[in-house]
DNA sequence: CATTCGGCCCGGAGGC
DNA sequence: TGCCTCCGGGCCGAA
């Protein structure tokens, strides 16, 4: 499940091969078309398949940026607009000569959007679970949730934002893990990195936000930033479906101290799990208080 | 009016 | 082998 570090890795790889290229053709899978016909909105949100093609085909890619867990493709055709993509649970981009060059069958058989570039290669979007999203927007304002996202965690105002939000009426009584994973409080940290940061700080995931001192919350925020940076460095985490645009897995999963562990690496206790904010949360009952 | 909760978009994995 | 259940990021609408 791609979180900030995985999306950052993808963006860093797509940027040099995509910027300045023209999108000569666009393909949408029959599966997605069928979903739209059936009144559902798998992947393509608020836009019909043919309308999506009309808008994107013939445009030039002017920028590729990450914002939280979203990828923003800056496109230009007559005027500037955005193609915004969220990878959901299992979204992956592949930059290849043809679909047959996508390394694994499970990704090949779930390709739903293909952008043919004028360099002879394609950017193919595969999404096994179809939890991903694509939107065509004039700007961020066309999709208001984007405007509500917390600052980038590496921005200088992100810490203050986190401290303020975690003390606000809406969040102060919530479990700290749920607060960390809320994209309006911290951008880009999901289950994996929230779990790791809380373990490194020895904080119980169910502790109410306001029951942690400001000083400790400041340290916790820094722990989140550190784990995100470490993961970017390691090429992201591959649990099952994350791959970079060359089909390679990340390396961060080998450095987890708590996520997915049956036993605490520090004290040997059997770990416990709890449902927090609807997500499975693993923690050490001995180390985390 | 604000918060909470279930639904939605799904295939794959694991249990029986 | 085949069916059932669970899982999940994030938004949305109903309660």
Coordinates of C-alpha atoms (C1' of nucleotides) in Angstrom, one line a residue:
Chain A
X1 CA 0.0 0.0 0.0
X2 CA 1.7 3.1 -1.2
X3 CA 2.2 5.8 1.3
X4 CA 4.3 9.0 0.9
X5 CA 7.7 7.3 0.4
X6 CA 6.4 5.0 -2.3
X7 CA 4.7 7.8 -4.1
X8 CA 7.8 9.9 -3.9
X9 CA 9.8 7.1 -5.4
X10 CA 7.4 6.8 -8.3
X11 CA 7.3 10.5 -8.9
X12 CA 11.1 10.8 -8.9
X13 CA 11.3 8.1 -11.5
X14 CA 8.5 9.3 -13.7
X15 CA 9.7 12.9 -13.7
X16 CA 12.8 12.5 -15.9
X17 CA 11.2 10.2 -18.4
X18 CA 7.9 12.1 -18.7
X19 CA 8.6 15.9 -18.5
X20 CA 8.5 17.5 -21.9
X21 CA 7.0 14.4 -23.5
X22 CA 3.7 14.6 -25.5
X23 CA 1.0 12.1 -24.7
X24 CA 0.2 10.8 -28.2
X25 CA -2.5 8.3 -27.3
X26 CA -4.6 7.2 -24.3
X27 CA -6.1 3.8 -23.6
X28 CA -8.8 3.0 -21.0
X29 CA -9.4 -0.7 -20.3
X30 CA -12.8 -2.4 -21.1
X31 CA -13.0 -3.3 -17.4
X32 CA -13.1 0.4 -16.5
X33 CA -15.5 1.3 -19.2
X34 CA -17.8 -1.5 -18.0
X35 CA -17.6 -0.2 -14.5
X36 CA -18.6 3.3 -15.7
X37 CA -21.4 1.8 -17.8
X38 CA -22.6 0.0 -14.7
X39 CA -22.9 3.3 -12.8
X40 CA -19.7 2.7 -10.8
X41 CA -16.6 4.8 -10.8
X42 CA -13.6 2.5 -10.7
X43 CA -10.4 4.6 -11.0
X44 CA -11.8 7.2 -13.3
X45 CA -13.7 9.7 -11.1
X46 CA -16.2 12.2 -12.3
X47 CA -15.2 11.7 -15.9
X48 CA -16.3 9.4 -18.7
X49 CA -13.7 7.3 -20.4
X50 CA -14.0 9.0 -23.8
X51 CA -14.0 12.5 -22.2
X52 CA -10.8 11.5 -20.2
X53 CA -9.2 10.5 -23.5
X54 CA -10.3 13.7 -25.2
X55 CA -8.8 15.9 -22.5
X56 CA -5.5 14.1 -22.0
X57 CA -4.6 12.9 -25.6
X58 CA -2.4 15.4 -27.3
X59 CA -1.2 17.2 -24.2
X60 CA 2.3 17.7 -23.1
X61 CA 3.6 16.8 -19.6
X62 CA 5.0 19.9 -18.0
X63 CA 5.5 18.7 -14.4
X64 CA 5.2 15.6 -12.2
X65 CA 4.8 16.4 -8.5
X66 CA 3.8 14.6 -5.4
X67 CA 1.4 16.1 -2.9
X68 CA 0.7 13.9 0.1
X69 CA 0.0 10.5 -1.5
X70 CA -1.2 12.0 -4.7
X71 CA 0.7 12.3 -8.0
X72 CA 0.0 15.6 -9.9
X73 CA 0.8 15.5 -13.6
X74 CA 0.9 19.0 -14.9
X75 CA -0.4 18.8 -18.5
X76 CA -0.7 21.5 -21.2
X77 CA -3.0 21.5 -24.2
X78 CA -4.1 25.0 -25.1
X79 CA -4.1 25.7 -21.4
X80 CA -2.6 24.1 -18.3
X81 CA -4.5 21.5 -16.3
X82 CA -3.9 18.6 -13.9
X83 CA -4.2 14.8 -14.1
X84 CA -4.3 13.8 -10.4
X85 CA -3.7 10.2 -9.5
X86 CA -3.9 8.3 -6.2
X87 CA -2.4 4.8 -6.2
X88 CA -5.0 3.5 -3.7
X89 CA -4.0 0.0 -2.4
X90 CA -2.3 -1.5 -5.4
X91 CA -1.8 1.2 -8.1
X92 CA 1.5 1.1 -10.0
X93 CA 3.0 2.9 -13.0
X94 CA 5.3 1.2 -15.4
X95 CA 7.5 2.9 -18.0
X96 CA 8.1 0.3 -20.7
X97 CA 8.3 -0.2 -24.4
X98 CA 5.1 -2.3 -24.5
X99 CA 2.6 -3.9 -22.1
X100 CA 4.4 -7.2 -22.5
X101 CA 7.4 -5.8 -20.9
X102 CA 5.6 -5.3 -17.5
X103 CA 7.5 -7.8 -15.3
X104 CA 4.7 -9.7 -13.5
X105 CA 1.5 -11.2 -14.8
X106 CA -0.6 -9.9 -11.9
X107 CA 0.3 -6.3 -13.0
X108 CA 0.0 -7.0 -16.7
X109 CA -3.5 -8.3 -16.4
X110 CA -4.8 -5.3 -14.5
X111 CA -3.5 -2.4 -16.7
X112 CA -6.4 0.1 -16.8
X113 CA -4.8 3.3 -18.2
X114 CA -2.1 3.6 -20.8
X115 CA -0.4 6.9 -21.9
X116 CA 1.6 6.5 -25.1
X117 CA 4.4 9.0 -25.1
X118 CA 6.1 10.5 -28.2
X119 CA 9.4 8.8 -27.3
X120 CA 7.9 5.4 -28.3
X121 CA 7.4 4.2 -24.7
X122 CA 4.3 4.0 -22.6
X123 CA 3.4 4.9 -19.1
X124 CA 1.0 2.1 -18.0
X125 CA -1.1 2.3 -14.9
X126 CA -2.0 -1.0 -13.4
X127 CA -4.3 -1.4 -10.4
X128 CA -5.1 -4.9 -9.1
X129 CA -7.8 -3.8 -6.6
X130 CA -9.0 -0.7 -8.5
X131 CA -8.9 1.4 -5.3
X132 CA -6.8 4.0 -7.2
X133 CA -8.1 7.3 -8.6
X134 CA -7.6 9.4 -11.7
X135 CA -9.1 12.8 -12.0
X136 CA -8.8 15.6 -14.6
X137 CA -8.9 19.0 -12.9
X138 CA -8.5 22.6 -14.0
X139 CA -6.9 23.1 -10.6
X140 CA -6.9 21.7 -7.0
X141 CA -10.1 23.7 -6.3
X142 CA -12.0 21.3 -8.6
X143 CA -11.6 18.6 -6.0
X144 CA -11.9 20.3 -2.6
X145 CA -10.4 17.5 -0.4
X146 CA -7.1 18.4 -2.0
X147 CA -7.3 21.8 -0.4
X148 CA -7.8 20.3 3.0
X149 CA -4.7 18.2 3.1
X150 CA -2.1 18.9 5.8
X151 CA 1.1 20.7 4.7
X152 CA 3.9 18.4 3.3
X153 CA 5.6 16.9 6.4
X154 CA 8.9 18.4 5.3
X155 CA 7.5 21.9 5.2
X156 CA 8.5 24.2 8.0
X157 CA 4.9 24.8 9.1
X158 CA 4.0 21.1 9.2
X159 CA 5.0 20.6 12.9
X160 CA 3.0 23.6 14.1
X161 CA 0.0 22.4 12.0
X162 CA 0.3 18.9 13.6
X163 CA 0.5 20.4 17.2
X164 CA -2.5 22.7 16.6
X165 CA -4.6 20.0 15.0
X166 CA -3.8 17.4 17.7
X167 CA -5.0 19.9 20.3
X168 CA -8.2 20.9 18.5
X169 CA -11.6 19.7 19.7
X170 CA -12.0 17.4 16.8
X171 CA -8.8 15.4 17.4
X172 CA -7.7 15.8 21.0
X173 CA -9.6 12.8 22.3
X174 CA -8.9 10.5 19.4
X175 CA -6.3 7.8 19.5
X176 CA -2.9 9.2 18.4
X177 CA -2.5 6.7 15.7
X178 CA -5.8 7.7 14.1
X179 CA -4.6 11.4 14.3
X180 CA -1.3 10.6 12.6
X181 CA -3.0 8.7 9.8
X182 CA -5.5 11.5 9.1
X183 CA -4.3 13.3 6.0
X184 CA -5.7 16.6 7.3
X185 CA -3.3 16.4 10.2
X186 CA -0.1 14.9 8.7
X187 CA 0.3 14.3 4.9
X188 CA 1.3 11.0 3.6
X189 CA 1.7 8.8 6.7
X190 CA -0.5 5.7 6.6
X191 CA -0.7 2.5 8.7
X192 CA 2.9 1.4 8.2
X193 CA 4.7 4.6 9.1
X194 CA 2.4 5.5 11.9
X195 CA 3.0 2.1 13.4
X196 CA 6.7 2.4 13.1
X197 CA 6.9 5.9 14.5
X198 CA 4.7 5.1 17.5
X199 CA 6.9 2.0 18.3
X200 CA 10.1 4.0 18.0
X201 CA 8.6 6.6 20.5
X202 CA 7.2 3.8 22.8
X203 CA 3.8 5.4 22.6
X204 CA 0.7 3.2 22.7
X205 CA -1.3 3.7 19.5
X206 CA -4.6 4.0 21.4
X207 CA -3.4 6.9 23.7
X208 CA -5.6 10.0 23.3
X209 CA -3.7 12.7 21.5
X210 CA -4.0 15.3 24.3
X211 CA -2.6 12.7 26.8
X212 CA 0.8 13.2 25.2
X213 CA 2.8 16.2 26.1
X214 CA 3.6 18.9 23.6
X215 CA 7.2 18.0 23.9
X216 CA 6.5 14.3 23.2
X217 CA 4.2 15.1 20.3
X218 CA 7.0 17.3 18.8
X219 CA 9.4 14.3 19.1
X220 CA 6.7 12.0 17.7
X221 CA 6.2 14.3 14.6
X222 CA 10.0 14.2 14.1
X223 CA 9.9 10.4 14.3
X224 CA 7.3 10.3 11.6
X225 CA 9.4 12.6 9.4
X226 CA 12.5 10.5 10.0
X227 CA 10.8 7.2 9.2
X228 CA 9.4 8.7 6.0
X229 CA 12.8 10.0 4.9
X230 CA 14.5 6.7 5.8
X231 CA 11.9 4.8 3.7
X232 CA 12.3 7.2 0.7
X233 CA 16.0 6.4 0.9
X234 CA 15.4 2.7 1.1
X235 CA 13.1 2.7 -2.0
X236 CA 9.8 2.5 -0.1
X237 CA 8.1 -0.5 1.4
X238 CA 6.8 -3.5 -0.6
X239 CA 4.2 -5.5 1.4
X240 CA 2.7 -7.2 -1.6
X241 CA 1.8 -4.9 -4.5
X242 CA 4.2 -1.9 -4.4
X243 CA 6.6 -1.7 -7.4
X244 CA 8.6 1.2 -8.8
X245 CA 8.2 2.1 -12.5
X246 CA 10.8 -0.5 -13.4
X247 CA 8.9 -3.2 -11.6
X248 CA 11.3 -3.4 -8.7
X249 CA 10.3 -3.8 -5.0
X250 CA 11.3 -1.5 -2.2
X251 CA 13.7 -2.3 0.6
X252 CA 12.1 -0.6 3.6
X253 CA 10.0 -3.7 4.6
X254 CA 13.2 -5.4 5.7
X255 CA 13.7 -2.6 8.2
X256 CA 10.4 -2.6 10.0
X257 CA 10.7 -2.9 13.7
X258 CA 7.0 -3.4 14.4
X259 CA 4.7 -3.4 11.4
X260 CA 3.7 -7.0 10.6
X261 CA 5.7 -8.4 13.6
X262 CA 4.5 -11.2 15.8
X263 CA 7.1 -10.5 18.4
X264 CA 8.7 -7.3 19.7
X265 CA 12.3 -7.0 18.5
X266 CA 13.2 -5.0 21.6
X267 CA 11.8 -7.1 24.5
X268 CA 10.5 -10.3 22.9
X269 CA 6.9 -9.8 24.0
X270 CA 4.2 -11.2 21.7
X271 CA 2.7 -8.2 19.9
X272 CA -0.9 -7.3 20.1
X273 CA -3.3 -5.9 17.5
X274 CA -6.1 -3.4 17.9
X275 CA -8.6 -1.9 15.5
X276 CA -8.0 1.9 15.6
X277 CA -9.9 4.1 13.2
X278 CA -10.9 1.0 11.3
X279 CA -7.3 -0.1 10.7
X280 CA -5.4 -3.0 12.2
X281 CA -2.8 -1.6 14.5
X282 CA 0.1 -3.7 15.8
X283 CA 2.0 -2.7 18.9
X284 CA 4.1 -4.0 21.8
X285 CA 2.1 -4.2 25.0
X286 CA 5.3 -4.0 27.1
X287 CA 7.2 -1.3 25.3
X288 CA 4.4 1.0 24.2
X289 CA 2.5 2.9 27.0
Chain B
dC1 C1' -25.1 21.1 13.2
dA2 C1' -21.2 17.9 14.2
dT3 C1' -19.5 13.6 14.5
dT4 C1' -19.8 8.7 13.5
dC5 C1' -20.6 4.9 10.8
dG6 C1' -21.3 2.1 6.9
dG7 C1' -20.7 1.9 1.9
dC8 C1' -18.1 2.1 -2.0
dC9 C1' -14.4 1.1 -5.4
dC10 C1' -12.1 -4.7 -5.7
dG11 C1' -9.0 -9.1 -6.1
dG12 C1' -6.4 -12.0 -3.4
dA13 C1' -5.3 -14.6 0.5
dG14 C1' -6.4 -17.7 4.0
dG15 C1' -9.6 -20.8 6.4
dC16 C1' -12.6 -24.6 6.1
Chain C
dT1 C1' -11.5 -27.1 -5.3
dG2 C1' -14.7 -23.8 -4.2
dC3 C1' -17.0 -20.8 -1.3
dC4 C1' -16.9 -17.4 2.5
dT5 C1' -14.8 -13.7 5.0
dC6 C1' -11.6 -10.3 5.8
dC7 C1' -8.7 -6.5 4.4
dG8 C1' -7.9 -1.5 3.2
dG9 C1' -7.1 4.7 1.6
dG10 C1' -10.0 8.0 1.6
dC11 C1' -14.2 10.2 0.4
dC12 C1' -19.2 10.5 0.8
dG13 C1' -23.8 10.4 2.4
dA14 C1' -27.0 8.8 5.8
dA15 C1' -28.1 8.6 10.5

